Amino acid sequence: MTVEREEYGGPAGRTRSGNSDWLTGSRITAVHGVFYRPEGRAGEPEAVEFVIDGGQSVLLTCTSDWTLRITPGTWPLLPDWCVPANQWQHAPLSQLPPVPYEGAWTVVGTLERRDGNGEVHEAVIRCEEGDFVVAAGDTLAVRFHRH
């Protein structure tokens, strides 16, 4: 996955190794949606944050052209673009399974699916237990496919 640096600050996160498998070997301890609270939690999240063992995180955000922006997260803080902050919240995603008994999902690889312009429109985070699939649209769609 391509991880960009946030333009307005925040932690830089893990250095990308130059290929899309930079997340390989990481352990995901939690997955949280970023929701705009006045709309309630009935809809899809505006972003999804994968919390990695050791306190870092990766944030996948849907852009206005229905592509994904993949950046270092700011867990446990909300992203800087959540303004006003009191109207936003992190929340678990009910459609995802609970964290495995071992306490984390172990990443074995990643895949970026691109559109005709070369922009990422879907990201797959492959874990030993199954695959997280994050697809861009009006909002994000997040699924988990067990192996």
Backbone as JSON, one array per atom type, in Angstrom:
{
  "sequence": "MTVEREEYGGPAGRTRSGNSDWLTGSRITAVHGVFYRPEGRAGEPEAVEFVIDGGQSVLLTCTSDWTLRITPGTWPLLPDWCVPANQWQHAPLSQLPPVPYEGAWTVVGTLERRDGNGEVHEAVIRCEEGDFVVAAGDTLAVRFHRH",
  "N": [[0.83, -1.18, 0.0], [0.42, 2.23, -0.64], [1.58, 4.72, 1.34], [0.93, 7.92, 2.24], [2.33, 11.0, 3.42], [0.72, 13.0, 5.8], [-0.31, 16.27, 4.99], [-0.73, 18.25, 6.83], [0.51, 17.73, 9.21], [0.89, 15.63, 12.11], [1.7, 12.26, 13.15], [4.27, 10.54, 11.38], [4.22, 7.82, 11.01], [4.83, 4.41, 10.0], [7.65, 3.76, 7.97], [7.45, 3.44, 4.48], [8.33, 0.65, 2.51], [8.75, 0.68, -0.21], [7.34, -1.07, -1.78], [4.07, -2.59, -2.26], [3.7, -4.27, -0.15], [4.4, -3.33, 2.38], [3.13, -3.47, 4.85], [3.21, -6.05, 5.62], [3.64, -8.59, 8.02], [2.92, -7.03, 10.13], [0.82, -6.62, 13.03], [-2.54, -6.38, 13.4], [-4.46, -4.9, 15.78], [-6.91, -3.75, 16.22], [-9.8, -2.48, 14.49], [-11.28, 0.41, 13.46], [-14.04, 2.45, 12.53], [-14.36, 5.79, 11.3], [-16.68, 8.0, 12.17], [-19.17, 10.43, 11.37], [-20.94, 11.86, 13.76], [-23.51, 13.32, 13.92], [-24.95, 12.22, 11.82], [-25.45, 9.75, 12.7], [-24.69, 6.24, 13.46], [-25.62, 4.52, 11.58], [-24.96, 4.5, 8.92], [-22.23, 4.07, 6.55], [-18.71, 4.31, 7.41], [-16.7, 7.34, 7.27], [-14.04, 7.06, 7.1], [-11.56, 4.51, 7.74], [-9.69, 3.09, 10.36], [-6.87, 1.22, 10.94], [-5.5, -0.24, 13.64], [-2.29, -0.84, 14.74], [-0.22, -3.22, 16.35], [1.74, -1.94, 18.9], [1.03, 0.66, 18.79], [0.92, 2.31, 16.48], [-0.94, 3.37, 13.54], [-2.95, 2.94, 10.56], [-4.64, 4.85, 8.22], [-7.41, 4.78, 6.13], [-9.0, 6.63, 3.78], [-11.81, 7.84, 2.02], [-11.79, 9.62, -0.99], [-13.01, 12.54, -2.81], [-13.19, 11.78, -5.47], [-13.79, 9.13, -5.43], [-11.66, 7.47, -4.79], [-9.08, 5.87, -2.83], [-7.34, 7.22, -0.11], [-4.42, 6.58, 1.51], [-2.92, 6.8, 4.52], [-0.65, 7.47, 7.29], [-2.11, 6.86, 10.46], [-3.61, 8.53, 13.35], [-4.14, 7.35, 15.73], [-4.79, 7.23, 19.22], [-6.19, 9.49, 18.58], [-8.52, 11.5, 16.71], [-8.54, 11.99, 13.11], [-7.08, 15.02, 11.75], [-8.86, 16.33, 10.02], [-11.37, 16.0, 11.05], [-13.57, 18.01, 11.9], [-16.0, 20.0, 13.46], [-14.31, 18.43, 16.16], [-15.87, 17.33, 18.2], [-18.09, 16.32, 16.98], [-17.48, 14.0, 15.76], [-16.48, 10.51, 15.82], [-14.56, 7.6, 16.74], [-15.43, 4.24, 16.13], [-16.12, 0.78, 16.62], [-16.5, -1.53, 13.88], [-19.4, -3.1, 13.1], [-19.81, -5.14, 11.23], [-17.5, -6.55, 11.04], [-15.44, -9.3, 12.13], [-14.73, -10.3, 15.59], [-11.56, -9.55, 17.21], [-9.03, -11.97, 16.69], [-8.37, -14.88, 18.79], [-5.67, -14.87, 19.47], [-5.17, -12.21, 19.81], [-4.66, -10.42, 17.74], [-4.8, -9.69, 14.21], [-2.65, -11.09, 11.89], [-0.79, -9.65, 9.37], [-0.28, -10.82, 6.14], [0.14, -9.9, 3.63], [-0.54, -7.34, 1.14], [-2.79, -5.78, -1.19], [-3.4, -3.61, -3.85], [-6.04, -2.38, -5.68], [-6.47, -0.78, -8.7], [-7.86, 2.02, -10.55], [-8.61, 3.07, -13.98], [-7.0, 5.31, -14.17], [-4.87, 4.78, -12.61], [-5.22, 5.2, -9.92], [-5.77, 4.19, -6.53], [-8.59, 2.31, -5.79], [-9.54, 0.3, -4.3], [-8.47, -1.51, -1.48], [-6.81, -4.33, -0.26], [-6.17, -6.01, 2.63], [-4.4, -8.61, 3.52], [-4.69, -11.21, 5.77], [-3.72, -13.84, 8.05], [-6.05, -15.04, 8.95], [-8.05, -14.17, 7.24], [-9.25, -11.79, 4.76], [-9.22, -8.26, 4.81], [-11.2, -6.01, 3.09], [-11.29, -2.92, 1.64], [-13.2, -0.59, 0.1], [-13.59, 2.22, -2.03], [-16.09, 4.75, -2.47], [-19.09, 6.61, -2.35], [-18.95, 6.66, 0.38], [-16.89, 4.69, 2.57], [-16.69, 1.18, 2.03], [-16.37, -1.6, 4.0], [-15.24, -4.84, 4.32], [-14.9, -8.24, 5.49], [-13.38, -11.17, 4.54], [-13.35, -14.43, 5.32], [-10.82, -16.98, 5.29]],
  "CA": [[0.0, 0.0, 0.0], [1.13, 3.49, -0.67], [1.24, 5.55, 2.49], [1.36, 9.31, 2.03], [2.45, 11.8, 4.62], [-0.3, 14.03, 5.93], [0.25, 17.58, 4.7], [-0.94, 19.18, 7.92], [1.14, 17.3, 10.44], [0.55, 14.31, 12.63], [2.83, 11.35, 13.11], [4.6, 10.03, 10.05], [3.93, 6.4, 10.94], [5.86, 3.48, 9.55], [8.24, 4.09, 6.67], [7.07, 2.53, 3.42], [9.53, -0.01, 2.01], [8.9, 0.82, -1.65], [6.39, -1.92, -2.49], [2.77, -2.57, -1.61], [3.66, -5.2, 0.98], [5.08, -2.75, 3.53], [2.41, -3.78, 6.08], [3.41, -7.47, 5.89], [4.25, -8.89, 9.31], [2.29, -6.22, 11.18], [-0.31, -7.25, 13.73], [-3.66, -5.44, 13.56], [-5.11, -5.18, 17.06], [-8.27, -3.21, 16.2], [-10.22, -1.77, 13.29], [-12.34, 1.34, 13.85], [-14.52, 3.41, 11.57], [-14.44, 7.2, 11.73], [-18.06, 8.35, 11.87], [-19.72, 11.75, 11.65], [-22.01, 11.49, 14.7], [-24.87, 13.82, 13.68], [-25.63, 11.33, 10.88], [-25.64, 8.46, 13.37], [-23.77, 5.19, 13.03], [-26.32, 3.59, 10.71], [-24.31, 4.49, 7.61], [-20.84, 3.62, 6.44], [-17.78, 5.3, 7.96], [-16.01, 8.24, 6.35], [-12.68, 6.52, 7.03], [-11.34, 3.35, 8.61], [-8.35, 3.13, 10.93], [-6.34, -0.06, 11.37], [-4.56, -0.02, 14.74], [-1.22, -1.82, 14.64], [0.46, -3.52, 17.6], [2.81, -0.97, 19.14], [0.45, 1.99, 18.86], [0.77, 3.02, 15.22], [-2.16, 3.03, 12.82], [-3.05, 3.27, 9.15], [-5.95, 5.43, 7.96], [-7.88, 4.73, 4.75], [-10.04, 7.64, 3.64], [-12.39, 7.97, 0.7], [-11.68, 10.98, -1.53], [-14.18, 12.98, -3.57], [-13.25, 11.1, -6.77], [-14.04, 7.72, -5.12], [-10.42, 6.72, -4.65], [-8.64, 5.75, -1.44], [-6.11, 7.86, 0.35], [-3.88, 5.73, 2.56], [-1.97, 7.63, 5.25], [-0.48, 7.09, 8.7], [-3.2, 7.32, 11.32], [-3.27, 9.29, 14.55], [-4.79, 6.64, 16.84], [-6.24, 7.2, 19.41], [-6.79, 10.77, 18.22], [-9.22, 11.57, 15.43], [-7.79, 12.72, 12.08], [-7.19, 16.49, 11.83], [-9.97, 16.83, 9.22], [-12.63, 15.79, 11.79], [-13.84, 19.32, 12.48], [-15.48, 20.07, 14.82], [-13.98, 17.1, 16.67], [-16.91, 16.79, 19.07], [-19.15, 15.72, 16.17], [-16.91, 12.8, 15.13], [-16.07, 9.5, 16.77], [-14.11, 6.27, 16.34], [-16.32, 3.2, 16.61], [-15.89, -0.52, 15.98], [-17.37, -1.82, 12.74], [-20.17, -4.27, 13.5], [-19.77, -6.19, 10.22], [-16.2, -7.23, 11.1], [-15.37, -10.26, 13.24], [-13.9, -9.85, 16.72], [-10.12, -9.82, 17.11], [-8.77, -13.4, 16.96], [-7.98, -15.31, 20.13], [-4.27, -14.5, 19.7], [-5.12, -10.79, 20.12], [-4.42, -9.56, 16.58], [-4.73, -10.29, 12.89], [-1.29, -10.96, 11.36], [-0.83, -9.31, 7.95], [0.61, -11.63, 5.3], [0.35, -9.19, 2.37], [-1.54, -6.34, 0.77], [-3.06, -5.66, -2.62], [-4.11, -2.38, -4.22], [-6.72, -2.44, -6.97], [-6.44, 0.59, -9.24], [-8.77, 2.36, -11.66], [-7.96, 3.35, -15.25], [-6.04, 6.4, -14.0], [-3.81, 4.34, -11.72], [-5.54, 5.56, -8.54], [-6.28, 3.08, -5.74], [-10.01, 2.39, -5.48], [-9.81, -0.76, -3.34], [-7.28, -2.05, -0.83], [-7.01, -5.61, 0.41], [-5.15, -6.33, 3.63], [-4.51, -10.07, 3.68], [-4.24, -11.7, 7.07], [-3.76, -15.29, 8.16], [-7.42, -15.47, 9.22], [-8.95, -13.69, 6.19], [-8.87, -10.54, 4.08], [-9.98, -7.02, 4.93], [-11.35, -5.36, 1.79], [-11.78, -1.56, 1.83], [-13.51, -0.07, -1.22], [-14.01, 3.61, -2.06], [-17.34, 5.1, -3.12], [-19.57, 7.79, -1.63], [-18.27, 6.44, 1.66], [-16.11, 3.45, 2.5], [-17.29, -0.12, 2.32], [-15.35, -2.44, 4.63], [-15.7, -6.22, 4.45], [-13.89, -9.23, 5.89], [-13.62, -12.47, 3.92], [-12.59, -15.49, 5.99], [-10.19, -17.98, 4.4]],
  "C": [[0.87, 1.23, 0.0], [0.67, 4.31, 0.53], [1.83, 6.93, 2.27], [1.54, 9.96, 3.38], [1.31, 12.81, 4.63], [0.36, 15.39, 5.72], [0.2, 18.51, 5.9], [-0.39, 18.67, 9.24], [0.68, 15.93, 10.87], [1.75, 13.39, 12.51], [3.04, 10.78, 11.72], [4.29, 8.55, 9.92], [5.11, 5.61, 10.42], [6.37, 3.86, 8.17], [7.88, 3.03, 5.65], [8.33, 1.95, 2.79], [9.69, 0.08, 0.5], [8.01, -0.12, -2.44], [5.09, -1.96, -1.7], [2.67, -3.52, -0.43], [4.32, -4.65, 2.23], [4.41, -3.09, 4.85], [2.61, -5.24, 6.49], [4.17, -7.67, 7.2], [3.66, -8.09, 10.45], [1.14, -7.01, 11.81], [-1.37, -6.19, 13.99], [-4.42, -5.83, 14.82], [-6.55, -4.67, 17.13], [-8.52, -2.54, 14.86], [-11.4, -0.9, 13.7], [-12.74, 2.22, 12.66], [-14.44, 4.8, 12.17], [-15.79, 7.69, 11.23], [-18.35, 9.8, 12.21], [-20.97, 11.52, 12.47], [-23.37, 12.08, 14.4], [-25.65, 12.96, 12.68], [-25.93, 9.98, 11.51], [-24.67, 7.43, 12.82], [-24.43, 4.21, 12.09], [-25.63, 3.46, 9.36], [-22.91, 3.94, 7.66], [-19.92, 4.69, 7.01], [-17.2, 6.19, 6.86], [-14.57, 7.8, 6.13], [-12.62, 5.28, 7.9], [-9.89, 3.37, 9.06], [-7.99, 1.74, 11.44], [-5.26, 0.22, 12.41], [-3.57, -1.18, 14.75], [-0.56, -1.97, 16.0], [1.64, -2.56, 17.77], [2.31, 0.46, 19.09], [0.33, 2.77, 17.57], [-0.56, 2.64, 14.58], [-2.05, 3.49, 11.37], [-4.48, 3.72, 8.9], [-6.26, 5.35, 6.47], [-9.09, 5.63, 4.65], [-10.52, 7.68, 2.2], [-12.27, 9.41, 0.23], [-12.89, 11.31, -2.39], [-14.29, 12.31, -4.94], [-13.37, 9.58, -6.61], [-12.78, 6.89, -5.16], [-10.05, 6.71, -3.16], [-7.37, 6.55, -1.22], [-5.64, 7.05, 1.55], [-2.74, 6.5, 3.23], [-1.71, 7.04, 6.64], [-1.65, 7.63, 9.51], [-2.68, 8.07, 12.52], [-3.87, 8.64, 15.8], [-4.09, 6.93, 18.16], [-6.93, 8.52, 19.1], [-7.52, 10.66, 16.89], [-8.34, 12.27, 14.4], [-8.04, 14.23, 12.19], [-8.4, 17.03, 11.07], [-11.33, 16.62, 9.89], [-12.95, 17.06, 12.58], [-15.34, 19.59, 12.38], [-15.36, 18.66, 15.4], [-15.09, 16.5, 17.52], [-18.08, 16.18, 18.3], [-18.68, 14.45, 15.44], [-16.56, 11.79, 16.2], [-15.49, 8.27, 16.06], [-15.14, 5.28, 16.88], [-15.98, 1.9, 15.91], [-16.89, -0.72, 14.84], [-18.09, -3.15, 13.0], [-20.09, -5.42, 12.49], [-18.45, -6.96, 10.21], [-16.19, -8.21, 12.27], [-14.56, -9.7, 14.4], [-12.44, -10.22, 16.48], [-9.9, -11.3, 17.44], [-8.28, -13.65, 18.38], [-6.55, -14.89, 20.47], [-4.1, -13.0, 19.97], [-4.88, -9.86, 18.95], [-4.53, -10.39, 15.3], [-3.31, -10.06, 12.38], [-1.36, -10.76, 9.85], [0.19, -10.15, 7.2], [0.85, -10.99, 3.93], [-0.74, -8.17, 2.13], [-1.68, -6.31, -0.74], [-3.81, -4.35, -2.84], [-4.74, -2.61, -5.59], [-6.89, -1.01, -7.45], [-7.45, 0.77, -10.36], [-7.96, 2.64, -12.92], [-6.93, 4.46, -15.19], [-4.89, 6.03, -13.07], [-4.04, 4.68, -10.26], [-6.11, 4.34, -7.81], [-7.76, 3.3, -5.46], [-10.43, 1.28, -4.5], [-8.5, -1.28, -2.79], [-7.67, -3.34, -0.12], [-5.84, -5.83, 1.35], [-5.35, -7.8, 3.96], [-3.9, -10.49, 5.01], [-4.35, -13.23, 7.08], [-5.19, -15.8, 8.28], [-8.4, -15.09, 8.12], [-8.48, -12.36, 5.66], [-9.81, -9.4, 4.45], [-10.02, -6.39, 3.55], [-11.98, -3.99, 2.05], [-11.96, -0.96, 0.44], [-14.03, 1.36, -1.11], [-15.31, 3.75, -2.83], [-17.79, 6.42, -2.53], [-18.98, 7.82, -0.22], [-17.48, 5.15, 1.5], [-16.99, 2.24, 2.74], [-16.16, -1.0, 2.84], [-15.95, -3.83, 4.84], [-14.55, -7.08, 4.96], [-14.3, -10.56, 5.28], [-12.73, -13.5, 4.6], [-11.98, -16.42, 4.95], [-10.83, -19.32, 4.59]]
}
